[in-house]
Amino acid sequence: MKRSHQTDAERLAKQVGLTLRKIRQERGLSLQQLADLTTVSKLTLGKIERGEANPSLSVIWKIANGLEIPISLLLNEDSDIKISRKHKGNKVVSANEACTLEPMFDVSTFGSSEIHRAFLKPRSEYNPGAHQLGVVEYVTVMTGELLIQIDGESFHLYEYDSITFNGDKEHTYINPTDRTTVLHFVMTYSKS
């Protein structure tokens, strides 16, 4: 008898799909209405809901922004006690594979905020675009350096430097070094 071993990516894809379908149905949205809200195609959303697609970080952001929910709502499993270990648990990779985001704790744990750890590859950049209105990002460089561009303005951060800004502005994270930059994010969401 063959055993089916599900990879972390497959498990995450199924979890995101089940959660997305639940949210869509609770809101009484058709797949087409969800596609219109998120700018993600109906075909792609259907595959995500069925667990047949492993969405990139940018697609997950589009869905979260369209539904006006924290991304951790799509990524984290429910539990009373949570431990977040580096490179364990859920993670999402940007379309260009420059940034890996590991959700640590979600909105249900800390009210209207979520905490993430991110790894930005050497000499790479990640542009998540602008998030939904009311998102505030708090970013700390844990290892390495970060250039961050926010609405055309550039800021250079070093190890343990932090920055906060309204996430609804266009922003890009750039690693100017030859080693991985590790970031710690706290994101807060205000009710619209």
PDB file of C-alpha atoms in Angstrom:
ATOM      1  CA  MET A   1       0.000   0.000   0.000  1.00  0.00           C
ATOM      2  CA  LYS A   2       1.413   3.395  -1.028  1.00  0.00           C
ATOM      3  CA  ARG A   3       1.350   6.226   1.433  1.00  0.00           C
ATOM      4  CA  SER A   4       0.586   9.693   0.214  1.00  0.00           C
ATOM      5  CA  HIS A   5       2.912  12.237   1.781  1.00  0.00           C
ATOM      6  CA  GLN A   6       1.705  15.765   1.310  1.00  0.00           C
ATOM      7  CA  THR A   7       4.400  18.426   0.975  1.00  0.00           C
ATOM      8  CA  ASP A   8       4.230  21.664   2.953  1.00  0.00           C
ATOM      9  CA  ALA A   9       3.375  23.513  -0.271  1.00  0.00           C
ATOM     10  CA  GLU A  10       0.514  21.112  -1.033  1.00  0.00           C
ATOM     11  CA  ARG A  11      -0.803  21.377   2.525  1.00  0.00           C
ATOM     12  CA  LEU A  12      -0.659  25.169   2.371  1.00  0.00           C
ATOM     13  CA  ALA A  13      -2.375  25.240  -1.041  1.00  0.00           C
ATOM     14  CA  LYS A  14      -5.241  23.108   0.320  1.00  0.00           C
ATOM     15  CA  GLN A  15      -5.524  25.235   3.465  1.00  0.00           C
ATOM     16  CA  VAL A  16      -5.582  28.515   1.504  1.00  0.00           C
ATOM     17  CA  GLY A  17      -8.166  27.028  -0.853  1.00  0.00           C
ATOM     18  CA  LEU A  18     -10.483  25.865   1.920  1.00  0.00           C
ATOM     19  CA  THR A  19     -10.197  29.182   3.743  1.00  0.00           C
ATOM     20  CA  LEU A  20     -10.771  31.211   0.568  1.00  0.00           C
ATOM     21  CA  ARG A  21     -13.849  29.161  -0.373  1.00  0.00           C
ATOM     22  CA  LYS A  22     -15.239  29.583   3.171  1.00  0.00           C
ATOM     23  CA  ILE A  23     -14.750  33.370   3.104  1.00  0.00           C
ATOM     24  CA  ARG A  24     -16.214  33.658  -0.406  1.00  0.00           C
ATOM     25  CA  GLN A  25     -19.281  31.603   0.515  1.00  0.00           C
ATOM     26  CA  GLU A  26     -19.784  33.467   3.828  1.00  0.00           C
ATOM     27  CA  ARG A  27     -19.844  36.724   1.857  1.00  0.00           C
ATOM     28  CA  GLY A  28     -22.167  35.288  -0.784  1.00  0.00           C
ATOM     29  CA  LEU A  29     -19.715  35.951  -3.614  1.00  0.00           C
ATOM     30  CA  SER A  30     -19.519  34.044  -6.872  1.00  0.00           C
ATOM     31  CA  LEU A  31     -16.093  33.172  -8.275  1.00  0.00           C
ATOM     32  CA  GLN A  32     -16.582  35.912 -10.883  1.00  0.00           C
ATOM     33  CA  GLN A  33     -17.393  38.498  -8.205  1.00  0.00           C
ATOM     34  CA  LEU A  34     -14.289  37.417  -6.289  1.00  0.00           C
ATOM     35  CA  ALA A  35     -12.234  37.724  -9.487  1.00  0.00           C
ATOM     36  CA  ASP A  36     -13.573  41.252 -10.008  1.00  0.00           C
ATOM     37  CA  LEU A  37     -12.674  42.225  -6.428  1.00  0.00           C
ATOM     38  CA  THR A  38      -9.179  40.741  -6.468  1.00  0.00           C
ATOM     39  CA  THR A  39      -8.043  41.114 -10.116  1.00  0.00           C
ATOM     40  CA  VAL A  40      -7.137  37.401 -10.000  1.00  0.00           C
ATOM     41  CA  SER A  41      -8.715  35.366 -12.797  1.00  0.00           C
ATOM     42  CA  LYS A  42     -11.761  33.210 -12.099  1.00  0.00           C
ATOM     43  CA  LEU A  43      -9.840  30.173 -13.413  1.00  0.00           C
ATOM     44  CA  THR A  44      -6.940  30.777 -11.009  1.00  0.00           C
ATOM     45  CA  LEU A  45      -9.282  31.369  -8.066  1.00  0.00           C
ATOM     46  CA  GLY A  46     -11.104  28.114  -8.830  1.00  0.00           C
ATOM     47  CA  LYS A  47      -7.806  26.214  -8.882  1.00  0.00           C
ATOM     48  CA  ILE A  48      -6.762  27.842  -5.601  1.00  0.00           C
ATOM     49  CA  GLU A  49     -10.070  26.932  -3.938  1.00  0.00           C
ATOM     50  CA  ARG A  50      -9.683  23.308  -5.056  1.00  0.00           C
ATOM     51  CA  GLY A  51      -6.098  23.203  -3.744  1.00  0.00           C
ATOM     52  CA  GLU A  52      -4.764  22.624  -7.271  1.00  0.00           C
ATOM     53  CA  ALA A  53      -2.655  25.798  -7.357  1.00  0.00           C
ATOM     54  CA  ASN A  54       0.008  27.056  -4.983  1.00  0.00           C
ATOM     55  CA  PRO A  55      -0.499  30.831  -5.227  1.00  0.00           C
ATOM     56  CA  SER A  56       2.481  33.188  -5.154  1.00  0.00           C
ATOM     57  CA  LEU A  57       2.815  35.875  -2.514  1.00  0.00           C
ATOM     58  CA  SER A  58       1.619  38.550  -4.962  1.00  0.00           C
ATOM     59  CA  VAL A  59      -1.563  36.562  -5.751  1.00  0.00           C
ATOM     60  CA  ILE A  60      -2.248  36.063  -2.038  1.00  0.00           C
ATOM     61  CA  TRP A  61      -1.805  39.816  -1.504  1.00  0.00           C
ATOM     62  CA  LYS A  62      -4.253  40.555  -4.339  1.00  0.00           C
ATOM     63  CA  ILE A  63      -6.816  38.242  -2.767  1.00  0.00           C
ATOM     64  CA  ALA A  64      -6.308  39.684   0.735  1.00  0.00           C
ATOM     65  CA  ASN A  65      -6.460  43.253  -0.562  1.00  0.00           C
ATOM     66  CA  GLY A  66      -9.586  42.561  -2.609  1.00  0.00           C
ATOM     67  CA  LEU A  67     -11.338  40.968   0.364  1.00  0.00           C
ATOM     68  CA  GLU A  68      -9.852  43.550   2.757  1.00  0.00           C
ATOM     69  CA  ILE A  69      -8.479  40.873   5.079  1.00  0.00           C
ATOM     70  CA  PRO A  70      -5.025  40.216   6.561  1.00  0.00           C
ATOM     71  CA  ILE A  71      -3.031  37.701   4.527  1.00  0.00           C
ATOM     72  CA  SER A  72      -2.512  35.613   7.643  1.00  0.00           C
ATOM     73  CA  LEU A  73      -6.226  34.843   7.615  1.00  0.00           C
ATOM     74  CA  LEU A  74      -5.535  32.824   4.457  1.00  0.00           C
ATOM     75  CA  LEU A  75      -2.240  31.303   5.635  1.00  0.00           C
ATOM     76  CA  ASN A  76      -2.430  30.347   9.302  1.00  0.00           C
ATOM     77  CA  GLU A  77      -4.114  27.406  10.943  1.00  0.00           C
ATOM     78  CA  ASP A  78      -6.237  27.795  14.068  1.00  0.00           C
ATOM     79  CA  SER A  79      -4.717  26.766  17.396  1.00  0.00           C
ATOM     80  CA  ASP A  80      -4.721  28.027  20.984  1.00  0.00           C
ATOM     81  CA  ILE A  81      -0.941  27.803  21.377  1.00  0.00           C
ATOM     82  CA  LYS A  82       1.407  28.689  18.559  1.00  0.00           C
ATOM     83  CA  ILE A  83       5.149  28.384  18.171  1.00  0.00           C
ATOM     84  CA  SER A  84       6.760  29.833  15.091  1.00  0.00           C
ATOM     85  CA  ARG A  85      10.053  28.230  14.131  1.00  0.00           C
ATOM     86  CA  LYS A  86      12.288  29.505  11.365  1.00  0.00           C
ATOM     87  CA  HIS A  87      11.721  27.665   8.068  1.00  0.00           C
ATOM     88  CA  LYS A  88       8.946  25.544   9.612  1.00  0.00           C
ATOM     89  CA  GLY A  89       5.253  25.889   8.930  1.00  0.00           C
ATOM     90  CA  ASN A  90       3.600  27.926   6.233  1.00  0.00           C
ATOM     91  CA  LYS A  91       5.569  30.059   3.836  1.00  0.00           C
ATOM     92  CA  VAL A  92       4.805  31.886   0.639  1.00  0.00           C
ATOM     93  CA  VAL A  93       7.256  32.878  -2.065  1.00  0.00           C
ATOM     94  CA  SER A  94       7.033  35.968  -4.273  1.00  0.00           C
ATOM     95  CA  ALA A  95       6.479  35.407  -7.999  1.00  0.00           C
ATOM     96  CA  ASN A  96      10.121  36.340  -8.744  1.00  0.00           C
ATOM     97  CA  GLU A  97      11.251  34.045  -5.867  1.00  0.00           C
ATOM     98  CA  ALA A  98      13.203  36.910  -4.277  1.00  0.00           C
ATOM     99  CA  CYS A  99      11.201  36.992  -1.046  1.00  0.00           C
ATOM    100  CA  THR A 100       9.971  34.198   1.201  1.00  0.00           C
ATOM    101  CA  LEU A 101       7.385  35.211   3.789  1.00  0.00           C
ATOM    102  CA  GLU A 102       6.714  33.083   6.867  1.00  0.00           C
ATOM    103  CA  PRO A 103       3.555  34.090   8.707  1.00  0.00           C
ATOM    104  CA  MET A 104       4.257  33.775  12.424  1.00  0.00           C
ATOM    105  CA  PHE A 105       1.131  34.919  14.247  1.00  0.00           C
ATOM    106  CA  ASP A 106      -2.134  36.203  12.900  1.00  0.00           C
ATOM    107  CA  VAL A 107      -4.944  38.603  13.491  1.00  0.00           C
ATOM    108  CA  SER A 108      -6.858  36.185  15.728  1.00  0.00           C
ATOM    109  CA  THR A 109      -3.873  36.061  18.085  1.00  0.00           C
ATOM    110  CA  PHE A 110      -3.218  39.778  18.415  1.00  0.00           C
ATOM    111  CA  GLY A 111      -6.468  41.547  17.513  1.00  0.00           C
ATOM    112  CA  SER A 112      -5.961  43.542  14.337  1.00  0.00           C
ATOM    113  CA  SER A 113      -2.340  42.751  13.576  1.00  0.00           C
ATOM    114  CA  GLU A 114      -0.142  39.987  12.244  1.00  0.00           C
ATOM    115  CA  ILE A 115       3.536  39.164  12.494  1.00  0.00           C
ATOM    116  CA  HIS A 116       5.716  37.779   9.705  1.00  0.00           C
ATOM    117  CA  ARG A 117       9.325  36.859   9.141  1.00  0.00           C
ATOM    118  CA  ALA A 118      10.725  37.398   5.638  1.00  0.00           C
ATOM    119  CA  PHE A 119      13.892  36.359   3.828  1.00  0.00           C
ATOM    120  CA  LEU A 120      15.032  38.553   0.930  1.00  0.00           C
ATOM    121  CA  LYS A 121      17.585  36.902  -1.334  1.00  0.00           C
ATOM    122  CA  PRO A 122      20.935  38.609  -2.047  1.00  0.00           C
ATOM    123  CA  ARG A 123      20.875  41.328  -4.719  1.00  0.00           C
ATOM    124  CA  SER A 124      17.128  41.040  -5.190  1.00  0.00           C
ATOM    125  CA  GLU A 125      13.996  43.086  -4.794  1.00  0.00           C
ATOM    126  CA  TYR A 126      10.392  42.463  -3.918  1.00  0.00           C
ATOM    127  CA  ASN A 127       7.540  44.813  -4.789  1.00  0.00           C
ATOM    128  CA  PRO A 128       4.284  43.872  -3.067  1.00  0.00           C
ATOM    129  CA  GLY A 129       2.560  46.959  -4.465  1.00  0.00           C
ATOM    130  CA  ALA A 130       0.192  48.992  -2.341  1.00  0.00           C
ATOM    131  CA  HIS A 131      -1.922  47.154   0.241  1.00  0.00           C
ATOM    132  CA  GLN A 132      -5.486  47.930   1.224  1.00  0.00           C
ATOM    133  CA  LEU A 133      -6.279  51.220   2.925  1.00  0.00           C
ATOM    134  CA  GLY A 134      -5.603  51.135   6.669  1.00  0.00           C
ATOM    135  CA  VAL A 135      -2.618  48.751   6.613  1.00  0.00           C
ATOM    136  CA  VAL A 136       0.377  50.001   8.598  1.00  0.00           C
ATOM    137  CA  GLU A 137       3.687  48.137   8.294  1.00  0.00           C
ATOM    138  CA  TYR A 138       6.401  48.010  10.950  1.00  0.00           C
ATOM    139  CA  VAL A 139       9.588  46.492   9.534  1.00  0.00           C
ATOM    140  CA  THR A 140      12.783  45.619  11.419  1.00  0.00           C
ATOM    141  CA  VAL A 141      15.975  44.388   9.768  1.00  0.00           C
ATOM    142  CA  MET A 142      17.126  41.399  11.809  1.00  0.00           C
ATOM    143  CA  THR A 143      20.084  40.450   9.598  1.00  0.00           C
ATOM    144  CA  GLY A 144      21.714  42.311   6.719  1.00  0.00           C
ATOM    145  CA  GLU A 145      20.636  45.557   5.085  1.00  0.00           C
ATOM    146  CA  LEU A 146      17.515  46.822   3.374  1.00  0.00           C
ATOM    147  CA  LEU A 147      16.790  49.570   0.929  1.00  0.00           C
ATOM    148  CA  ILE A 148      13.115  50.375   0.988  1.00  0.00           C
ATOM    149  CA  GLN A 149      11.401  52.647  -1.482  1.00  0.00           C
ATOM    150  CA  ILE A 150       8.096  54.150  -0.374  1.00  0.00           C
ATOM    151  CA  ASP A 151       6.181  56.372  -2.771  1.00  0.00           C
ATOM    152  CA  GLY A 152       9.407  57.273  -4.602  1.00  0.00           C
ATOM    153  CA  GLU A 153      11.431  57.998  -1.445  1.00  0.00           C
ATOM    154  CA  SER A 154      14.361  55.700  -0.485  1.00  0.00           C
ATOM    155  CA  PHE A 155      15.474  54.643   2.987  1.00  0.00           C
ATOM    156  CA  HIS A 156      18.566  52.557   3.827  1.00  0.00           C
ATOM    157  CA  LEU A 157      18.218  50.382   6.935  1.00  0.00           C
ATOM    158  CA  TYR A 158      20.862  48.325   8.699  1.00  0.00           C
ATOM    159  CA  GLU A 159      20.699  45.488  11.212  1.00  0.00           C
ATOM    160  CA  TYR A 160      18.127  46.214  13.962  1.00  0.00           C
ATOM    161  CA  ASP A 161      16.928  49.419  12.272  1.00  0.00           C
ATOM    162  CA  SER A 162      13.147  49.713  11.997  1.00  0.00           C
ATOM    163  CA  ILE A 163      10.716  51.685   9.870  1.00  0.00           C
ATOM    164  CA  THR A 164       6.960  52.158   9.893  1.00  0.00           C
ATOM    165  CA  PHE A 165       4.752  53.441   7.054  1.00  0.00           C
ATOM    166  CA  ASN A 166       1.282  53.243   5.593  1.00  0.00           C
ATOM    167  CA  GLY A 167       1.204  50.053   3.535  1.00  0.00           C
ATOM    168  CA  ASP A 168      -1.353  51.474   1.136  1.00  0.00           C
ATOM    169  CA  LYS A 169       1.517  53.350  -0.540  1.00  0.00           C
ATOM    170  CA  GLU A 170       3.535  51.754  -3.355  1.00  0.00           C
ATOM    171  CA  HIS A 171       6.668  50.214  -1.794  1.00  0.00           C
ATOM    172  CA  THR A 172       9.594  47.980  -2.747  1.00  0.00           C
ATOM    173  CA  TYR A 173      12.071  46.040  -0.607  1.00  0.00           C
ATOM    174  CA  ILE A 174      15.621  45.791  -2.002  1.00  0.00           C
ATOM    175  CA  ASN A 175      18.517  43.729  -0.662  1.00  0.00           C
ATOM    176  CA  PRO A 176      21.709  45.509  -1.821  1.00  0.00           C
ATOM    177  CA  THR A 177      24.078  42.927  -0.296  1.00  0.00           C
ATOM    178  CA  ASP A 178      25.539  39.527  -1.171  1.00  0.00           C
ATOM    179  CA  ARG A 179      23.807  37.762   1.732  1.00  0.00           C
ATOM    180  CA  THR A 180      20.192  37.117   2.681  1.00  0.00           C
ATOM    181  CA  THR A 181      18.421  39.910   4.537  1.00  0.00           C
ATOM    182  CA  VAL A 182      16.069  38.752   7.290  1.00  0.00           C
ATOM    183  CA  LEU A 183      13.123  41.015   8.101  1.00  0.00           C
ATOM    184  CA  HIS A 184      10.549  41.045  10.866  1.00  0.00           C
ATOM    185  CA  PHE A 185       7.149  42.514   9.956  1.00  0.00           C
ATOM    186  CA  VAL A 186       4.270  43.603  12.122  1.00  0.00           C
ATOM    187  CA  MET A 187       1.251  44.632  10.076  1.00  0.00           C
ATOM    188  CA  THR A 188      -1.793  46.296  11.581  1.00  0.00           C
ATOM    189  CA  TYR A 189      -5.202  46.600   9.962  1.00  0.00           C
ATOM    190  CA  SER A 190      -7.764  49.238  10.788  1.00  0.00           C
ATOM    191  CA  LYS A 191     -11.425  48.545  10.181  1.00  0.00           C
ATOM    192  CA  SER A 192     -12.712  50.471   7.161  1.00  0.00           C
TER     193      SER A 192
END
